[in-house]
Coordinates of C-alpha atoms in Angstrom, one line a residue:
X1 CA 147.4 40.0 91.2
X2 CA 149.6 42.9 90.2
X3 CA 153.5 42.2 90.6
X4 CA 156.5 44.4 90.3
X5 CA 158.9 42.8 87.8
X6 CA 161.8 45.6 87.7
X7 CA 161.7 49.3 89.0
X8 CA 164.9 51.6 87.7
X9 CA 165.0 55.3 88.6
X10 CA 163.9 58.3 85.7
X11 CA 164.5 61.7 85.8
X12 CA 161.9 64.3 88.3
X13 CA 161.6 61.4 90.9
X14 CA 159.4 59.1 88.8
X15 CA 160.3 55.4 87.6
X16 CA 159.9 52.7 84.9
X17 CA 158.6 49.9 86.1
X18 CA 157.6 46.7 84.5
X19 CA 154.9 44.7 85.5
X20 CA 153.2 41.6 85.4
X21 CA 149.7 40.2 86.5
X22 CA 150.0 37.0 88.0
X23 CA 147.0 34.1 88.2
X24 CA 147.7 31.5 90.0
X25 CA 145.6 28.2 90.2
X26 CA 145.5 25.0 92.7
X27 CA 149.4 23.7 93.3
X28 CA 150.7 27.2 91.8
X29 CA 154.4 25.8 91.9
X30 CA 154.2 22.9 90.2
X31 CA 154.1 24.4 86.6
X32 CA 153.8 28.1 85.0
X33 CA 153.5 29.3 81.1
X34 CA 154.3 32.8 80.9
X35 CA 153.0 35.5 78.2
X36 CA 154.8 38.3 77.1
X37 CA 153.9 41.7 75.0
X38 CA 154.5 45.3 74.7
X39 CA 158.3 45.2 73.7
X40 CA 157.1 47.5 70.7
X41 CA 155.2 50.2 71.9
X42 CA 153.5 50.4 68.3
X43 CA 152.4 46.6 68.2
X44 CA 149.3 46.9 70.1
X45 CA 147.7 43.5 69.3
X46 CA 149.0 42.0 72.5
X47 CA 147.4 44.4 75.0
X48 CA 144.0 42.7 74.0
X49 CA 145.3 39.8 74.4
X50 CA 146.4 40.2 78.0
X51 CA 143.2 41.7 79.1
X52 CA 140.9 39.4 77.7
X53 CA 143.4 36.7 78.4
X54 CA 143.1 37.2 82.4
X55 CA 139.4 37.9 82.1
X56 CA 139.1 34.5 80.7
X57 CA 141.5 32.6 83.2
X58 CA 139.9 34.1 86.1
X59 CA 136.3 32.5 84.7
X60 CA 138.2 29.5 84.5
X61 CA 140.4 29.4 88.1
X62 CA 139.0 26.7 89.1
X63 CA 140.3 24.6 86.1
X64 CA 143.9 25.8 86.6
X65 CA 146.5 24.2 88.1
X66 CA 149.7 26.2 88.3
X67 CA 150.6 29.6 87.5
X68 CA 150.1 32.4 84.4
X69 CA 152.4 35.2 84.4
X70 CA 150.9 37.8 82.3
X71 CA 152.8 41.0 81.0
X72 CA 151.3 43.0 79.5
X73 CA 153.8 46.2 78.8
X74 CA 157.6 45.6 78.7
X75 CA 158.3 48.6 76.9
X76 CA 155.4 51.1 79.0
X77 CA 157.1 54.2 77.9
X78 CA 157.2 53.3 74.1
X79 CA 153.8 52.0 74.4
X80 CA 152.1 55.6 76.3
X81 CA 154.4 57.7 73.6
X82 CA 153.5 55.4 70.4
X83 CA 156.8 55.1 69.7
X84 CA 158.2 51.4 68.7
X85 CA 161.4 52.1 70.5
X86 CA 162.8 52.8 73.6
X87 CA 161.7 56.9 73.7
X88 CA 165.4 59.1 74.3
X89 CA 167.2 56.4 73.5
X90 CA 166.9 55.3 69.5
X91 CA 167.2 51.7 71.1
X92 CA 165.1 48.8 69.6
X93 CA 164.3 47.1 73.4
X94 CA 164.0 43.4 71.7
X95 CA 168.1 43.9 70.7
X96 CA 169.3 44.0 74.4
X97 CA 168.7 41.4 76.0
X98 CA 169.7 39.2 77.9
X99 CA 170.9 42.7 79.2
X100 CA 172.8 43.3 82.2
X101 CA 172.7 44.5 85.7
X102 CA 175.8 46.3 85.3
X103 CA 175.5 48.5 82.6
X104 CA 172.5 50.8 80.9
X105 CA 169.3 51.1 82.5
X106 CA 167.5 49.5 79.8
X107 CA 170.0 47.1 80.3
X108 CA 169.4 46.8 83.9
X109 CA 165.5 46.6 82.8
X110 CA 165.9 43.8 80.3
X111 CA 168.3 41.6 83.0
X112 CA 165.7 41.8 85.4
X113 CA 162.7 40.4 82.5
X114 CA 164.9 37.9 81.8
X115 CA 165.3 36.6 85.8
X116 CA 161.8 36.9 86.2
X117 CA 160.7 35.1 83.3
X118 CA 163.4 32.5 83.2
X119 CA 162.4 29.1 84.2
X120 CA 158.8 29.5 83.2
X121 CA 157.7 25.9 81.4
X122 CA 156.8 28.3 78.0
X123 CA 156.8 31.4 77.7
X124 CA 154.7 33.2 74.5
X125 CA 156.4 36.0 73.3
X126 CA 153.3 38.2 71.0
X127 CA 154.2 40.8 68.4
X128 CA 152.3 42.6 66.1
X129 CA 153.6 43.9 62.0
X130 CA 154.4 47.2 61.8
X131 CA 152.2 50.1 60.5
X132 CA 153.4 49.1 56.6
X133 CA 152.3 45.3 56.7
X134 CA 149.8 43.0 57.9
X135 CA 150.6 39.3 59.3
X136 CA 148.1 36.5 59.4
X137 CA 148.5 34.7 62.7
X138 CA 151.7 32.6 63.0
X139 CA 154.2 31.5 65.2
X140 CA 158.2 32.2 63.8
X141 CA 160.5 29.7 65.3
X142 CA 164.4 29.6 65.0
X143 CA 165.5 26.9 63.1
X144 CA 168.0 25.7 66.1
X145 CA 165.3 25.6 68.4
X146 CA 162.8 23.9 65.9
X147 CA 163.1 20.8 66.9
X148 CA 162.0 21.6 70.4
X149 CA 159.5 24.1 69.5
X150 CA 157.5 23.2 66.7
X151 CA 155.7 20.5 68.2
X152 CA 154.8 23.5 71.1
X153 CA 153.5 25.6 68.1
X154 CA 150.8 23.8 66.8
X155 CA 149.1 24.3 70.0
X156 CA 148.9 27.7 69.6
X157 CA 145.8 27.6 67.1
X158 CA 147.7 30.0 64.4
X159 CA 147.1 29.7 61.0
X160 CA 151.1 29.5 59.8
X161 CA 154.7 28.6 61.5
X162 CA 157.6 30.3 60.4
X163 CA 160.9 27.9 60.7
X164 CA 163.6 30.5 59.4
X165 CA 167.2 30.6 59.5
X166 CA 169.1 31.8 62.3
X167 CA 170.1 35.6 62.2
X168 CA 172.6 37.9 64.7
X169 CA 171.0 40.0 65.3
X170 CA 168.3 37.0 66.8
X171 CA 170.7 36.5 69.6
X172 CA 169.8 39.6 70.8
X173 CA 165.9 39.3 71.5
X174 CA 164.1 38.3 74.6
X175 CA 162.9 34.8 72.7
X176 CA 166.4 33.5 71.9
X177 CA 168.2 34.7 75.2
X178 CA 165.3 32.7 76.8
X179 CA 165.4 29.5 74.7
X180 CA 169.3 29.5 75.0
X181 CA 168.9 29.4 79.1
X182 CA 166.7 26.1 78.5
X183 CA 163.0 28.6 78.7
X184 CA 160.9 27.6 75.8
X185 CA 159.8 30.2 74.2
X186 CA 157.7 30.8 71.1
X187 CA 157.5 34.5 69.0
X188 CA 153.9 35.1 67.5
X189 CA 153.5 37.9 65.1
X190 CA 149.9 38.8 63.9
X191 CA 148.6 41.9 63.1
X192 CA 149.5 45.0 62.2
X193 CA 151.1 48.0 63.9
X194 CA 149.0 50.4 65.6
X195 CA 145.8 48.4 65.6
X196 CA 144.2 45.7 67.7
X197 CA 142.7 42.7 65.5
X198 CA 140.0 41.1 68.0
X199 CA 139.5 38.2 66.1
X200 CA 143.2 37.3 66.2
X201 CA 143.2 37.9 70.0
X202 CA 141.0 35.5 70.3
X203 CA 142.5 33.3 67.6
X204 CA 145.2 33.2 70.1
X205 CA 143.6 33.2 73.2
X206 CA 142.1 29.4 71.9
X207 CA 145.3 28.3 71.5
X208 CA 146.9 29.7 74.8
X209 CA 143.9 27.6 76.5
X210 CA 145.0 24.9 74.7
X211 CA 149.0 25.1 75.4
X212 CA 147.8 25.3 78.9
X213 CA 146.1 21.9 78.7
X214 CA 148.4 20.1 76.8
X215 CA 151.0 21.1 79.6
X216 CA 148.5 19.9 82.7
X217 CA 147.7 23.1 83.5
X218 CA 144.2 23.4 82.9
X219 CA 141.7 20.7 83.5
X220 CA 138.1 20.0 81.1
X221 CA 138.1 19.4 77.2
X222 CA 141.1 20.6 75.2
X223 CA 140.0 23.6 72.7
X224 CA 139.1 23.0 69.3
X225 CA 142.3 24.2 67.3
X226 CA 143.4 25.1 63.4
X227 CA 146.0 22.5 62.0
X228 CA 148.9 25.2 60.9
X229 CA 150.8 25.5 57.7
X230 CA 154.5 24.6 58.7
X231 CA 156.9 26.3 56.2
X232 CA 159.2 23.6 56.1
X233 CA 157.1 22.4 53.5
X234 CA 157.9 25.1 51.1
X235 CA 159.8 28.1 50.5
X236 CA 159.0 31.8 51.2
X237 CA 158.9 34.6 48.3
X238 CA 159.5 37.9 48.9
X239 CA 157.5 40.6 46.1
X240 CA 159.6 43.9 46.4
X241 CA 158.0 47.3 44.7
X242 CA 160.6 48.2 41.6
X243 CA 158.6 51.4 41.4
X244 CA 157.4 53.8 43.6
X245 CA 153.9 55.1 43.8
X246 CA 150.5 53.8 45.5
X247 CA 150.1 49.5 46.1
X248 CA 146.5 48.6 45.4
X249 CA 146.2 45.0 46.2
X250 CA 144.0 42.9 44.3
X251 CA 144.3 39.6 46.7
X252 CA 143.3 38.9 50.2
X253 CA 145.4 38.7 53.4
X254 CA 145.8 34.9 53.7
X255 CA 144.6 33.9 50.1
X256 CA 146.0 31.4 48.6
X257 CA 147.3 32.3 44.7
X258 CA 148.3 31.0 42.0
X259 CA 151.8 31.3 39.5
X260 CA 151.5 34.5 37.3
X261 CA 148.3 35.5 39.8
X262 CA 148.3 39.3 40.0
X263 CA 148.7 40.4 43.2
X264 CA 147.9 44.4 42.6
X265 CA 149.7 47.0 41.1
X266 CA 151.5 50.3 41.8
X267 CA 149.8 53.5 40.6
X268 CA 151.1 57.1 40.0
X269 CA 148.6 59.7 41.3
X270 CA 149.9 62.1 39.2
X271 CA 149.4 61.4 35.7
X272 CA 147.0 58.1 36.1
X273 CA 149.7 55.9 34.8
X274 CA 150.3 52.1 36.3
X275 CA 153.7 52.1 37.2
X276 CA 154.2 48.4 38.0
X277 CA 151.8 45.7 37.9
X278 CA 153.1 42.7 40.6
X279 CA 152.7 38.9 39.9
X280 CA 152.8 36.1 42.2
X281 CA 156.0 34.0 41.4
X282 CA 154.8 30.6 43.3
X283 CA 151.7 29.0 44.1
X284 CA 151.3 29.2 47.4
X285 CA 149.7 31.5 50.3
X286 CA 149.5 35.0 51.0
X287 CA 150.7 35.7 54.4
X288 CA 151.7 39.0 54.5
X289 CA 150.5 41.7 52.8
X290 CA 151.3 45.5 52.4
X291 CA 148.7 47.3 54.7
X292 CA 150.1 51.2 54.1
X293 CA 149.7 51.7 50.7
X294 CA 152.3 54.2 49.9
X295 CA 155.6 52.7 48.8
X296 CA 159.1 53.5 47.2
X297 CA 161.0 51.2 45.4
X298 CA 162.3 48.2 47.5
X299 CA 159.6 48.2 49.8
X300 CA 158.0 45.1 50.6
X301 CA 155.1 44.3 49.5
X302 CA 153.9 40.6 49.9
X303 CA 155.4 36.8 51.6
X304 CA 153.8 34.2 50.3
X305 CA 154.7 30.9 51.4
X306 CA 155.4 29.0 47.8
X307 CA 154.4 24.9 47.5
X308 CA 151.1 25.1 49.7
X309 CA 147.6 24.3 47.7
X310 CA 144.3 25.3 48.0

């Protein structure tokens, strides 16, 4: 069932409005997971997600127990314009939260997600790459809230988690303003901007079926699930263009490599030159990869996560 989460006035008597689908099984207060996409409005990979999500809960609401809170479009405007942002603003939505009821009204907006989420037993917080690079499937966790979360990762049936090092500029997103009011929250990133990878979606949708079990929220056999690589047990390297030009990869998304392993090169249209061939500095796996193949020098062009075999 359709729910209003937050309404705030916009110009010509319209308004934004945020909201969320919620599906709710026998004893719907006892527990609730919530999922959460759209902050970007050009990471589309969670809008499949949602729909086919619901679809699939509704087949099964006679297993559930409890309630999903799904939602779906937290930035709607960025996501109707195509525009990553918050459109008129130049604002990054997933740098204001907790937000405020006092002040902006994306501030206003993002106070009002927060209360409504808040409490929730997990929450799943999906992004997608941007239009530059593709992500296999992976949870990213905050190493202060590792501890906690990892353990609520594996679940998720995703081929990688993240454990990085805490950043400001984290303390500003909707995952750790929720995990520091005592909400676990987990941030998937798979994907790549612009485009919806069904095979991720339901990748994900697996392990969302099988979060909800192991949290006694959905009767029957727990799903099959992938065993993740944790990147505690290695280090990640960066490959940065030192030339500008075209990247031509010649790897796969989610290959595994080897030390001195070329990884592509970087061509010059003009005169047919090579201007940089790139070589993998670790053994280890391939788990991002530039999608857009234009680059400048300093642009990114691979992660692969170093000290992981075939």
């Amino acid at each position: 069932m359709a729910e209003t989460v937050v309404k705030a006035p916009l110009p010509v008597g319209e308004a934004l409005t945020i909201q969320k689908n919620r599906i709710t099984g026998r004893d719907a207060k006892s527990r609730r997971l919530a999922v959460v996409t759209g902050t970007h409005g050009d990471e589309l990979e969670g809008q499949y997600v949602a729909w086919q999500l619901a679809r699939v809960l509704e087949e099964k609401k006679n297993l559930l127990k409890g309630t999903v809170d799904i939602y779906p479009a937290l930035n709607p405007l960025g996501i109707s314009t195509i525009y990553r942002g918050l459109p008129g603003f130049d604002l990054d939505m997933n740098r204001i939260f907790p937000g405020s009821r006092n002040e902006t009204m994306y501030e206003y907006i993002a106070d009002g997600i927060i209360r409504d989420i808040k409490g929730a037993d997990l929450c799943i917080d999906i992004h997608a790459s941007n239009i530059f690079l593709r992500e296999i499937p992976q949870v990213r966790v905050n190493e202060k809230t590792a501890e906690v979360l990892v353990p609520l990762a594996k679940l998720l049936n995703m081929d990688y988690i993240w454990v990085h090092s805490a950043a400001t500029v984290l303390e500003s997103t909707l995952a750790y303003s929720l995990n520091m009011l005592g909400t676990r929250t987990l941030v998937v990133e798979m994907g790549v901007g612009m485009r919806i990878t069904r095979s991720y979606g339901d990748q994900l949708i697996t392990g969302i079926l099988s979060a909800l079990f192991h949290l006694g929220m959905l009767d029957g056999e727990a799903p099959e699930i992938k065993r993740p690589v944790v990147s505690t047990d290695g280090s990640v390297a960066f490959i940065n263009a030192n030339a500008s030009g075209f990247f031509m990869p010649n790897v796969s998304h989610g290959e595994y490599v080897k030390q001195g392993q070329s990884l592509g090169f970087i061509g010059d249209a003009l005169n047919g030159a090579v201007k940089e061939e790139l070589y993998s500095p670790v053994d280890g796996m391939v788990f991002t990869l530039r999608e857009y193949p234009v680059v400048n020098e300093g642009s990114l062009i691979a992660r692969i996560l170093g000290g992981v075999g075939l």
